[in-house]
Coordinates of C-alpha atoms and ligand atoms in Angstrom, one line a residue:
X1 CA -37.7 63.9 5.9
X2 CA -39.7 61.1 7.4
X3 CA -38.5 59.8 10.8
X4 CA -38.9 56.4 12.1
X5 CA -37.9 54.1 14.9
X6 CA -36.7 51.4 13.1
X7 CA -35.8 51.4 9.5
X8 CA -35.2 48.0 8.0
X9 CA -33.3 47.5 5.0
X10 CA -34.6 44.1 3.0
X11 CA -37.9 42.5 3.1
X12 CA -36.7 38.8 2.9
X13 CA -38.0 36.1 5.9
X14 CA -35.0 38.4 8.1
X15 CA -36.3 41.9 7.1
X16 CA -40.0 41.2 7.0
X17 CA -40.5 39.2 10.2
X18 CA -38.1 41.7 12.1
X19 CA -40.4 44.3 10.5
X20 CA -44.2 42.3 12.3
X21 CA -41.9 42.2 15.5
X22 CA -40.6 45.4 15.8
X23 CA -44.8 46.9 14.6
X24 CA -46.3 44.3 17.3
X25 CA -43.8 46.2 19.7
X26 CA -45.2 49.5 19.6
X27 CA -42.7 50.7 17.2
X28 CA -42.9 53.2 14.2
X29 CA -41.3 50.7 11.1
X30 CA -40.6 51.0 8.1
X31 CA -39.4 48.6 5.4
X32 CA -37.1 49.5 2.1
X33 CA -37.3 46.3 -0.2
X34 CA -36.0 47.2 -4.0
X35 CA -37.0 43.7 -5.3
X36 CA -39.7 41.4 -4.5
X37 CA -40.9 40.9 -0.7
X38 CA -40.2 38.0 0.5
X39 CA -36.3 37.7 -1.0
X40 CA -34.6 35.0 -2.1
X41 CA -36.7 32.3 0.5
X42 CA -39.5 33.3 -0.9
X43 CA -39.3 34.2 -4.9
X44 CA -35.3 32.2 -5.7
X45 CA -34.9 29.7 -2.7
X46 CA -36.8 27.7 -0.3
X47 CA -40.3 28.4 -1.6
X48 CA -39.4 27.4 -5.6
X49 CA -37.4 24.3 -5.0
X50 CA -39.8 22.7 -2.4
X51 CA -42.3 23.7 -5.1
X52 CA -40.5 22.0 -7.7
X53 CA -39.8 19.0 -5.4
X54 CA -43.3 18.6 -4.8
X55 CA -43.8 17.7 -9.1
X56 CA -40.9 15.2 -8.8
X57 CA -42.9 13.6 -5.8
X58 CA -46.1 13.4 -7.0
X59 CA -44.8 11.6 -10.6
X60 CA -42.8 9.1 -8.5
X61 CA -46.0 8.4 -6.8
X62 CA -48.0 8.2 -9.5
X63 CA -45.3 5.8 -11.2
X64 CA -45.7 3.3 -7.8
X65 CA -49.6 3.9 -7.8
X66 CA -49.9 -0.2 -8.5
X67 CA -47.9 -1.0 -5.6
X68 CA -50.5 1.1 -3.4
X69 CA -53.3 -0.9 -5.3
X70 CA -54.7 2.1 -7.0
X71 CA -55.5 1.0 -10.9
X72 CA -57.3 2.8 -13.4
X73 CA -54.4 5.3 -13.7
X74 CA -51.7 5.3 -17.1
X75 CA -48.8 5.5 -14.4
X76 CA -46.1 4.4 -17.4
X77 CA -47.3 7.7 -19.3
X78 CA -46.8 10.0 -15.7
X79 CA -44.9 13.2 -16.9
X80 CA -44.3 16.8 -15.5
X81 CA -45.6 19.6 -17.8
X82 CA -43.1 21.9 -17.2
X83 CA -45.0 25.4 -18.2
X84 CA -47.9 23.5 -15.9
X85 CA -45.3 23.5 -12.9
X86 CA -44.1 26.7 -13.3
X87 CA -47.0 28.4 -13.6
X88 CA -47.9 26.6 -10.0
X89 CA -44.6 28.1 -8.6
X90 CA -45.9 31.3 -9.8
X91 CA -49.3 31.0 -8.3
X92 CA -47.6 30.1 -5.4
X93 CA -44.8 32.6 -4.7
X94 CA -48.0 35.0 -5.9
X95 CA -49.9 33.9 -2.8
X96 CA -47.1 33.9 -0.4
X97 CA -45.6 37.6 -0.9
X98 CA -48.6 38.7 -1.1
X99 CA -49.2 37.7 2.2
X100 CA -46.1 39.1 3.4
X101 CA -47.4 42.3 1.6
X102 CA -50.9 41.9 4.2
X103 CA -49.2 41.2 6.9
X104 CA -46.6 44.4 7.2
X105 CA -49.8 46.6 6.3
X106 CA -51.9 44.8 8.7
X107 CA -49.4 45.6 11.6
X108 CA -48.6 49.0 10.2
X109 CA -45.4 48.7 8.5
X110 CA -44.6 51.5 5.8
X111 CA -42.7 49.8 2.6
X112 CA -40.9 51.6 0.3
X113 CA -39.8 50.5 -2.8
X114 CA -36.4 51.3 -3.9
X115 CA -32.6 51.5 -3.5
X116 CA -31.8 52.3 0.0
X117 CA -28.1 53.7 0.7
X118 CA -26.5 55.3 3.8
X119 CA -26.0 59.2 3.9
X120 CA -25.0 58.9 7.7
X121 CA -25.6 56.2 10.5
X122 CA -29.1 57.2 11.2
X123 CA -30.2 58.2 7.8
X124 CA -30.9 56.7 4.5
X125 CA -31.5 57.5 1.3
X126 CA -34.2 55.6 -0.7
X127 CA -35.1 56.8 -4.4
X128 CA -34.3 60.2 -3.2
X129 CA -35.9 60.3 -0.5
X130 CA -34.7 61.2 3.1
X131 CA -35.8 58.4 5.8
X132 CA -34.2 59.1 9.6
X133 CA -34.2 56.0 12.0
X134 CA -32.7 55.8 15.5
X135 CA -32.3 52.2 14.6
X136 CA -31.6 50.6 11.1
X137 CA -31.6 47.0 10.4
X138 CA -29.5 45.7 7.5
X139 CA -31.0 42.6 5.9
X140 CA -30.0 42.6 2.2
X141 CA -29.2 38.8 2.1
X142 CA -27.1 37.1 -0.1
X143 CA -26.0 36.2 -4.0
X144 CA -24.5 33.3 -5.8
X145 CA -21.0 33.4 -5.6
X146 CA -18.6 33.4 -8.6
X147 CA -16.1 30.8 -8.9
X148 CA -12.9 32.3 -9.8
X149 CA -11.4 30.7 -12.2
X150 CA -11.0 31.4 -16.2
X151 CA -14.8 31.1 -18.3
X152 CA -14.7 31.5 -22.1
X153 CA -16.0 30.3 -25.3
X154 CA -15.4 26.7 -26.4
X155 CA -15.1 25.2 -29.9
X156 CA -16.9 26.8 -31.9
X157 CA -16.7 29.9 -30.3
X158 CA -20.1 28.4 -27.7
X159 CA -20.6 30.4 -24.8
X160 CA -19.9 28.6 -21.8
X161 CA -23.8 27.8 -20.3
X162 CA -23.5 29.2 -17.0
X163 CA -26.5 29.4 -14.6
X164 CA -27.2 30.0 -10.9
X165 CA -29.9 28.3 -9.1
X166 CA -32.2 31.6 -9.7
X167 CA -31.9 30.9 -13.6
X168 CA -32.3 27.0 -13.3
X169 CA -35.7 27.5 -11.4
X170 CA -37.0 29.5 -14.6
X171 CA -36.0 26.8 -17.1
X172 CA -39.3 25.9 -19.0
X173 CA -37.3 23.4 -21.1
X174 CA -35.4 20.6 -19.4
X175 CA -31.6 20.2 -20.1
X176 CA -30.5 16.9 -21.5
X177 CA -27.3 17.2 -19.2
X178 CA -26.4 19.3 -16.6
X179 CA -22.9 19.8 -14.7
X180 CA -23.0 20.8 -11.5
X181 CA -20.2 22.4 -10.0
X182 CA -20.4 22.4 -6.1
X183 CA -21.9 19.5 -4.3
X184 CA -23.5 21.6 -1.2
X185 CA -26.6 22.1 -0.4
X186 CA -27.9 24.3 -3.8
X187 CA -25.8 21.8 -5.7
X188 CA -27.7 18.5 -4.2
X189 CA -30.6 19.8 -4.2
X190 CA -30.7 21.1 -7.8
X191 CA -28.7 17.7 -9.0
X192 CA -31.5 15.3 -7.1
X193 CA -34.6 17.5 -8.9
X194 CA -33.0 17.8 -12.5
X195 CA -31.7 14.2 -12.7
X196 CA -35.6 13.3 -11.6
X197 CA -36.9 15.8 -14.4
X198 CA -35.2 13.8 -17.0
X199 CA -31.1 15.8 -17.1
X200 CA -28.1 13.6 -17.1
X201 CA -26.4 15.4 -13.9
X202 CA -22.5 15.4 -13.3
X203 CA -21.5 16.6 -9.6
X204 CA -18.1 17.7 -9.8
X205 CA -17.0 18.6 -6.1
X206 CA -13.8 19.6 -4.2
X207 CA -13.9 18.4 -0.9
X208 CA -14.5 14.9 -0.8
X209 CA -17.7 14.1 0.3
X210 CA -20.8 15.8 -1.1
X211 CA -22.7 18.1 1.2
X212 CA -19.2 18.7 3.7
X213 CA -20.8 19.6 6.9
X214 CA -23.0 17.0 7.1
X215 CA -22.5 13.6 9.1
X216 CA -20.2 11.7 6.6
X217 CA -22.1 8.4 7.3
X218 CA -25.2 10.2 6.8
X219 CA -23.8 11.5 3.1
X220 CA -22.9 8.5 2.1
X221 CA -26.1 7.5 2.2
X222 CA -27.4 10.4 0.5
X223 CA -24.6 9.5 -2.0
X224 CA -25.5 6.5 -3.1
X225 CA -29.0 7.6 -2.8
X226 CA -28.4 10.0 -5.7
X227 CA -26.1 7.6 -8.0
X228 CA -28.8 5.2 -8.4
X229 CA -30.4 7.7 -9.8
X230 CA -27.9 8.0 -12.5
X231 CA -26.0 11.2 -10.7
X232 CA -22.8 11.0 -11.3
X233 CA -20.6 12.4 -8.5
X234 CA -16.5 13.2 -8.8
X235 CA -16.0 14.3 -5.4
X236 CA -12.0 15.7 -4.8
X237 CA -12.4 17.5 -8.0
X238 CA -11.4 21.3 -7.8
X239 CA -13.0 23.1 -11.2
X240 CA -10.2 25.1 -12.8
X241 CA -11.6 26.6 -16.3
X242 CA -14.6 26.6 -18.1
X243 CA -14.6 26.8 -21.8
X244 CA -17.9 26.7 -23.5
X245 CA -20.3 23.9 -22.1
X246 CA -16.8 21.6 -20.8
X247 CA -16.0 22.4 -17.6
X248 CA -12.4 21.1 -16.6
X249 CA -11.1 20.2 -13.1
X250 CA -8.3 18.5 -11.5
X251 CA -8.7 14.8 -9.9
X252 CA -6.9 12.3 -8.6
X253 CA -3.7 14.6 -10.1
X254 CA -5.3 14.6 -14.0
X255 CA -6.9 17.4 -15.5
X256 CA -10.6 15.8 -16.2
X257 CA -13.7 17.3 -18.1
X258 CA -17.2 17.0 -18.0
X259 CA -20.2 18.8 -20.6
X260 CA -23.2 20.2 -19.7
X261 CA -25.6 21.8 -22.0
X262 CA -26.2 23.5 -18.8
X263 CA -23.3 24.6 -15.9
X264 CA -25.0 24.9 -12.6
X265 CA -22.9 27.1 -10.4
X266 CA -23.4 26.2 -7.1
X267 CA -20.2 27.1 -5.3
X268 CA -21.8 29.4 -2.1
X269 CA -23.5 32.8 -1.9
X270 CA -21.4 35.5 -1.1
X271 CA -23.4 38.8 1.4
X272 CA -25.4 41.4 -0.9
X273 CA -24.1 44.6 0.4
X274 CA -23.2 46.8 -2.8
X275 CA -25.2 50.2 -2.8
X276 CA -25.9 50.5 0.9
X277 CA -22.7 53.1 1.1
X278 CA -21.2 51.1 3.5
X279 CA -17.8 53.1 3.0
X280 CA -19.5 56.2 5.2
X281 CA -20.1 54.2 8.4
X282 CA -16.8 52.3 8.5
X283 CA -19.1 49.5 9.6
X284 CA -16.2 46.9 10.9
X285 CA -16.6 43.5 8.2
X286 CA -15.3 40.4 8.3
X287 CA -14.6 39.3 4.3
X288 CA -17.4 40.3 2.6
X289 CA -19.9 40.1 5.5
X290 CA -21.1 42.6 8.0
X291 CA -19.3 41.8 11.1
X292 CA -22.0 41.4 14.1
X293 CA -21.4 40.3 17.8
X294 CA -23.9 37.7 19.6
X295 CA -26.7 40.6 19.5
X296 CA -26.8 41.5 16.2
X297 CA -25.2 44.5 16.9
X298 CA -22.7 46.0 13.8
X299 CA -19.4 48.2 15.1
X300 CA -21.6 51.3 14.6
X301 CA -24.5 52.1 17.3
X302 CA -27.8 51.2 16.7
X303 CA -26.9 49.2 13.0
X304 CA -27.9 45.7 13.0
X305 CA -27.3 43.5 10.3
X306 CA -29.1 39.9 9.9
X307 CA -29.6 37.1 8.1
X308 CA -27.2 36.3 5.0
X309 CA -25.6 39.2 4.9
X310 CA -23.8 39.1 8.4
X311 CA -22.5 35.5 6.8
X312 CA -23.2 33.6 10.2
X313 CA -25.8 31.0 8.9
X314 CA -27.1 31.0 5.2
X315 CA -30.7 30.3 6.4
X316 CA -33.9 31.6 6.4
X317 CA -35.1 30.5 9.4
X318 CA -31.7 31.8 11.1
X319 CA -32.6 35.0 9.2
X320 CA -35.9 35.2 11.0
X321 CA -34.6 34.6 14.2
X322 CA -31.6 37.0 13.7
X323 CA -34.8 39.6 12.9
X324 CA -36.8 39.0 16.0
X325 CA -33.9 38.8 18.4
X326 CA -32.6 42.1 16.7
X327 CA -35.7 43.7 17.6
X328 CA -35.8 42.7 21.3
X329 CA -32.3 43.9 21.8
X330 CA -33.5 47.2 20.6
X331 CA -36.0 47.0 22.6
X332 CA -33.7 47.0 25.4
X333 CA -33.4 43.3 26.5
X334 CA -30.4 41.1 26.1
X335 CA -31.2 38.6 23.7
X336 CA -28.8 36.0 21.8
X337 CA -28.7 33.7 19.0
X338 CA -27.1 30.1 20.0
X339 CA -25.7 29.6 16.3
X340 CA -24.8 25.4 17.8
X341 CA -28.7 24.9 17.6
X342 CA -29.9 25.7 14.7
X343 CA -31.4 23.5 12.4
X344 CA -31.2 23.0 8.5
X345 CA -33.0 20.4 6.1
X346 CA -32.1 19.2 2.8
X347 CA -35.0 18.5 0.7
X348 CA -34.5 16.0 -1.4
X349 CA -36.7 12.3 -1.3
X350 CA -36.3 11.4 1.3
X351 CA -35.3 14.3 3.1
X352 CA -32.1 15.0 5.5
X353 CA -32.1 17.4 8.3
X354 CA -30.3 17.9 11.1
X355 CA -29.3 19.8 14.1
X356 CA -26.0 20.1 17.1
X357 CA -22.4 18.0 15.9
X358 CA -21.6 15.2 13.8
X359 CA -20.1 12.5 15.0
X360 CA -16.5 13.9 13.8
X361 CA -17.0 16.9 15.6
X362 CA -18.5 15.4 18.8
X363 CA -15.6 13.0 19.1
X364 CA -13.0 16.1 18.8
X365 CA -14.5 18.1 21.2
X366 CA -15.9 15.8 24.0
X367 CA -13.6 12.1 23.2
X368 CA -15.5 9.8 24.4
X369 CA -19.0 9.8 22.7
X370 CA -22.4 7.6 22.4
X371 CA -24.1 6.7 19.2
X372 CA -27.1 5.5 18.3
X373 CA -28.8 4.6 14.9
X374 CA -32.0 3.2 14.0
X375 CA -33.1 2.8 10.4
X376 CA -36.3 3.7 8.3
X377 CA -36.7 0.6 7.5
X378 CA -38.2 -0.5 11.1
X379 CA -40.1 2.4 11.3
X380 CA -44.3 0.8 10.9
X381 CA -45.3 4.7 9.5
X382 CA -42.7 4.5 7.1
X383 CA -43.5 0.9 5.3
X384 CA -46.9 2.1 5.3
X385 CA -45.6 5.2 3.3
X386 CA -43.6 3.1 1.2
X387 CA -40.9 5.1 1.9
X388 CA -38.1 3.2 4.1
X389 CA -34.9 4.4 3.2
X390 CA -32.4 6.2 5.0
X391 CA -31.7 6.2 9.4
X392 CA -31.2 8.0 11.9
X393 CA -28.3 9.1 14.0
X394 CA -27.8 10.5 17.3
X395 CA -24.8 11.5 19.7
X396 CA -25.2 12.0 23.3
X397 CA -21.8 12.7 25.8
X398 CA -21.6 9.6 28.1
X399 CA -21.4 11.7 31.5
X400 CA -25.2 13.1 31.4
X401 CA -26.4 11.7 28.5
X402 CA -26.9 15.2 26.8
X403 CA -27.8 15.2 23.2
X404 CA -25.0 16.6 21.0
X405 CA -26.6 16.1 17.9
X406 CA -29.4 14.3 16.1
X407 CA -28.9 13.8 12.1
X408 CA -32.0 12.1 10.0
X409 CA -31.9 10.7 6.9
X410 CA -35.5 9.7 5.7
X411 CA -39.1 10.9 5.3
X412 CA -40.1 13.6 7.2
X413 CA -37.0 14.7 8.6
X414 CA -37.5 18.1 8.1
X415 CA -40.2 18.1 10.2
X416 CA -39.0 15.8 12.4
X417 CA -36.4 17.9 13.4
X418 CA -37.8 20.3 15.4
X419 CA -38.4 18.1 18.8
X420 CA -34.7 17.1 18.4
X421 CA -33.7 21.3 18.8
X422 CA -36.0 22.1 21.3
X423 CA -34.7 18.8 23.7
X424 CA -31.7 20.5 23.1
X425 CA -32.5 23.6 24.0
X426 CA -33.7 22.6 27.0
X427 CA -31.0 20.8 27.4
X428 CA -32.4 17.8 27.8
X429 CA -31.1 14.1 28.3
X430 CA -31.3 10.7 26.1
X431 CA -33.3 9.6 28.8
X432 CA -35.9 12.3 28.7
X433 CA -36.6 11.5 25.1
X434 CA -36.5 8.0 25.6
X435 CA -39.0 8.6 28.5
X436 CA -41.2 11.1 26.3
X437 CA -44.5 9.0 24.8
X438 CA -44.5 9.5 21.1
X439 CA -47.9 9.0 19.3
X440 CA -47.6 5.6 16.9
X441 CA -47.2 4.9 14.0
X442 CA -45.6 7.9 13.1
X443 CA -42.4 8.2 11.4
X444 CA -41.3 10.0 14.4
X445 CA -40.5 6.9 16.9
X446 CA -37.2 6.4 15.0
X447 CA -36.2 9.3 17.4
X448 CA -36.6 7.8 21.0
X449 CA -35.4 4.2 19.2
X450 CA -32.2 5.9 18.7
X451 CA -31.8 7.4 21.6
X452 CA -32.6 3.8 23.2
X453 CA -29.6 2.4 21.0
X454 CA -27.8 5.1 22.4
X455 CA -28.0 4.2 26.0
X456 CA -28.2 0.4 25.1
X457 CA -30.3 -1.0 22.8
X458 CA -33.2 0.4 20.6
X459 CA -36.8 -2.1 21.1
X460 CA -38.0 -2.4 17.6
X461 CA -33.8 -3.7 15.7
X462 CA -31.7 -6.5 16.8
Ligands
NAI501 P1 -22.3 25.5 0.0 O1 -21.2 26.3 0.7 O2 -23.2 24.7 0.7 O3 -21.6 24.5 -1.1 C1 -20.7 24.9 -2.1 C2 -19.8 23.7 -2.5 O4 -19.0 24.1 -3.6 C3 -18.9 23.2 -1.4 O5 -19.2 21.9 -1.1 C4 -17.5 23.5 -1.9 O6 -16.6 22.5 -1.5 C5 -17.8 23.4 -3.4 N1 -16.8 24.1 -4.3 C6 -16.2 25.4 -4.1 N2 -15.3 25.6 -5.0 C7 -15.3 24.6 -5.8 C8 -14.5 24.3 -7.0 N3 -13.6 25.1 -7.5 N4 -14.7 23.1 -7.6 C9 -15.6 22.2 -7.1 N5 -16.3 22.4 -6.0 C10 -16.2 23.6 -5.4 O7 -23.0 26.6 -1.0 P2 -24.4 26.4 -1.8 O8 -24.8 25.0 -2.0 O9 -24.1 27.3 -3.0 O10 -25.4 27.1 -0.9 C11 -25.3 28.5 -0.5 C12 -26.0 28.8 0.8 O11 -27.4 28.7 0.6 C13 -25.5 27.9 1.8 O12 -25.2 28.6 3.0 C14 -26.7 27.0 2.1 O13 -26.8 26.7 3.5 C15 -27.9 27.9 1.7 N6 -29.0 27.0 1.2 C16 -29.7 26.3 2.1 C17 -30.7 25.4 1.7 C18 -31.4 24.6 2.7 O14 -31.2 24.8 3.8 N7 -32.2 23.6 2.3 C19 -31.0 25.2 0.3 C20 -30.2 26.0 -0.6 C21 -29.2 26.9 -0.1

């Protein structure tokens, strides 16, 4: 039997950096990952998409290159190789779990490769093998969900053409059409990059705006965005069968169809729990997810469980977080995750991101609320990068001026973001933005500009 300090159970951007922290501490780690390191983020997710993304960018840039006055270049003739592209995705998910590979050796952290299950709370089974832990960290993430409703054969008797995001980044071949049932964030995503690879994309989604937890002005943005791209999006449309390639849903009170020769299911991940032998802990859950408190800490002593499969926020970088405040609380300090402050980015061109309340929720819990906007299209950086759609939005509560939320809609956002959550978490005021030099021209001045509409009146827009 080996014995360690701290056993943790998935080696995804939760398990692995909760792994580095927990080494860096002085601890004896190990890791169990049965798959690839890195998870989903790193060989399904985050790292693909962007990578995919990145094509779709280059060939749109290539296609403007006259506007930018570069010549000698065939821009009509601009195409994405597809075997080219994914054999960059490869290179690249290559490089970056193998770096997650160096960097749990380099701080001593033993891997194993294999199942890991439960035989009691401080001892697993892996291929086995007997590992002991006096504290085990669950971080097995997350898997496309299944819609429940009836899938069979069309006419013909054709299979119905189901994939999941992990299948669609594999696709060497692009569809000629593509439905896409769900319209969050795997479903946008996926719809924005396959309609600008050449797919005829249908969104069919239930709630009635795409992407429901974002700012609804910011969406329909985004919205129209996408349908001048040729997306078509049926938003209120609840999918009840699927037969063959036609998948049928209910709108405005008819029964409606639309055919792919690809059906993107895209309808949320559900927490990845089978095989840990769960049963033997009576580990409390809530649904399918590991039930945690504000610690981290499962109903069984020294079991933690972050990242997707405590179902708290579907993220990576909430996953990493969740890791490294696991470890200090372990450790013996009292840390906590602030689940209001967390960020998240949609990557599509241009990009959304956002962080704190929408306006919706701002004005339910607070009444009385400021707002201020300020679009792209003001923004010096952004004409320059020829790149002006979208705006952004902030909230502030009228007492203090205390920012409630920021939501951007434009280039850059995703990394824009980041000044926006750490004002907030140091709780900072409109004013102490608006009083904050920010280098020009960079994209990022639409940020104090709308804080300035949001006490009065931005400089730079009547
Ligand atoms: P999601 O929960 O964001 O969206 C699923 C959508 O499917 C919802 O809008 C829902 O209303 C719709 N839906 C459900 N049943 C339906 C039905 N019968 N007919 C039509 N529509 C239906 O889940 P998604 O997009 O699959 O993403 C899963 C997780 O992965 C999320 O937690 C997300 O945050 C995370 N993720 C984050 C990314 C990022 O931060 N950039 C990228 C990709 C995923």
């Amino acid at each position: 039997m080996k014995n360690y300090d701290i056993a943790i159970i998935g080696g995804g951007p939760g398990g692995y950096v909760a792994a580095i922290k927990a080494a860096q501490s002085g601890k004896k780690v190990c890791l169990i990952e049965k798959g690839e390191l890195g998870g989903v983020c790193l060989n399904q997710g985050c790292i693909p998409t962007k990578t995919l993304l990145k094509s779709v960018e280059i060939v749109n840039a290539v296609r403007r290159c006259g506007e930018f006055g570069v010549s000698g270049v065939e821009a009509s003739q601009a195409a994405i190789k597809m075997d080219k592209l994914q054999e960059r995705k490869r290179a690249i998910i290559k490089k970056l779990t193998g770096g997650v590979g160096f960097l749990l050796q380099g701080n001593g952290v033993k891997v194993y490769r294999g199942n890991a299950s439960f035989m009691n709370r401080d001892t697993l089974n892996v291929n086995g093998e007997e590992i002991k832990a006096a504290n085990i960290i669950i971080a097995t993430g997350s898997q496309p969900a299944e819609l429940p409703v009836p899938i069979g054969a069309g006419e013909k008797g054709k299979q119905a053409p189901i994939i999941t995001s992990t299948e669609a980044l594999e696709l060497t071949e692009i569809p000629k059409t593509m439905v896409i049932i769900g319209g969050g964030v795997i479903g946008i995503e996926f719809a924005y990059i396959f309609a600008q690879l050449g797919s005829k994309v249908t969104v069919v989604e239930m709630m009635e705006h795409i992407l429901p937890m974002v700012d609804e002005e910011i969406t329909d943005e985004t919205a129209k965005m996408l349908k001048a791209l040729g997306i078509e999006i049926i938003t209120g449309a609840k999918v009840s069968r699927i037969a063959g390639p036609s998948v049928y849903f209910e709108h405005a009170g008819t029964e409606k169809t639309a055919q792919g020769a690809k059906i993107l299911m895209a309808v949320g991940r559900v927490p990845h729990t089978e095989g840990l032998n769960l049963e033997t802990l009576g580990l409390k859950m809530n649904g399918r997810a590991i039930a945690v408190d504000e610690h981290l800490r499962t109903s069984v002593q020294g079991i933690y469980a972050i990242g997707d499969v405590n179902g708290m926020s579907m993220l990576a970088h909430t996953a990493s977080m969740e890791g490294m405040i696991a470890v200090e609380n372990i450790l013996g300090h009292a840390f906590r995750i602030d689940y209001n402050r967390i960020p998240w980015g949609i990557y599509l061109q241009p990009e959304l991101a956002s962080v704190g309340l929408t306006e919706k929720q701002a004005r339910e819990k607070y009444g009385k609320i400021k707002v201020g906007r300020f679009p792209l299209a003001a923004n010096g950086k952004a004409a320059i990068e020829g790149e002006t759609r979208g705006m952004i939005k902030v909230i502030i509560e009228p007492r203090y001026n205390e920012i409630l939320g920021v939501h951007i809609y434009g280039i850059h956002a995703t990394d824009m973001i980041s000044e926006s959550v750490l004002a907030m978490n140091l709780e900072a005021t409109a004013e102490e933005i608006t009083t904050t030099v920010h280098p020009h021209p960079t994209v990022a001045e639409i940020i104090p500009e709308a804080f300035h509409a949001a006490l009065g009146k931005a400089i730079h827009f009547l």
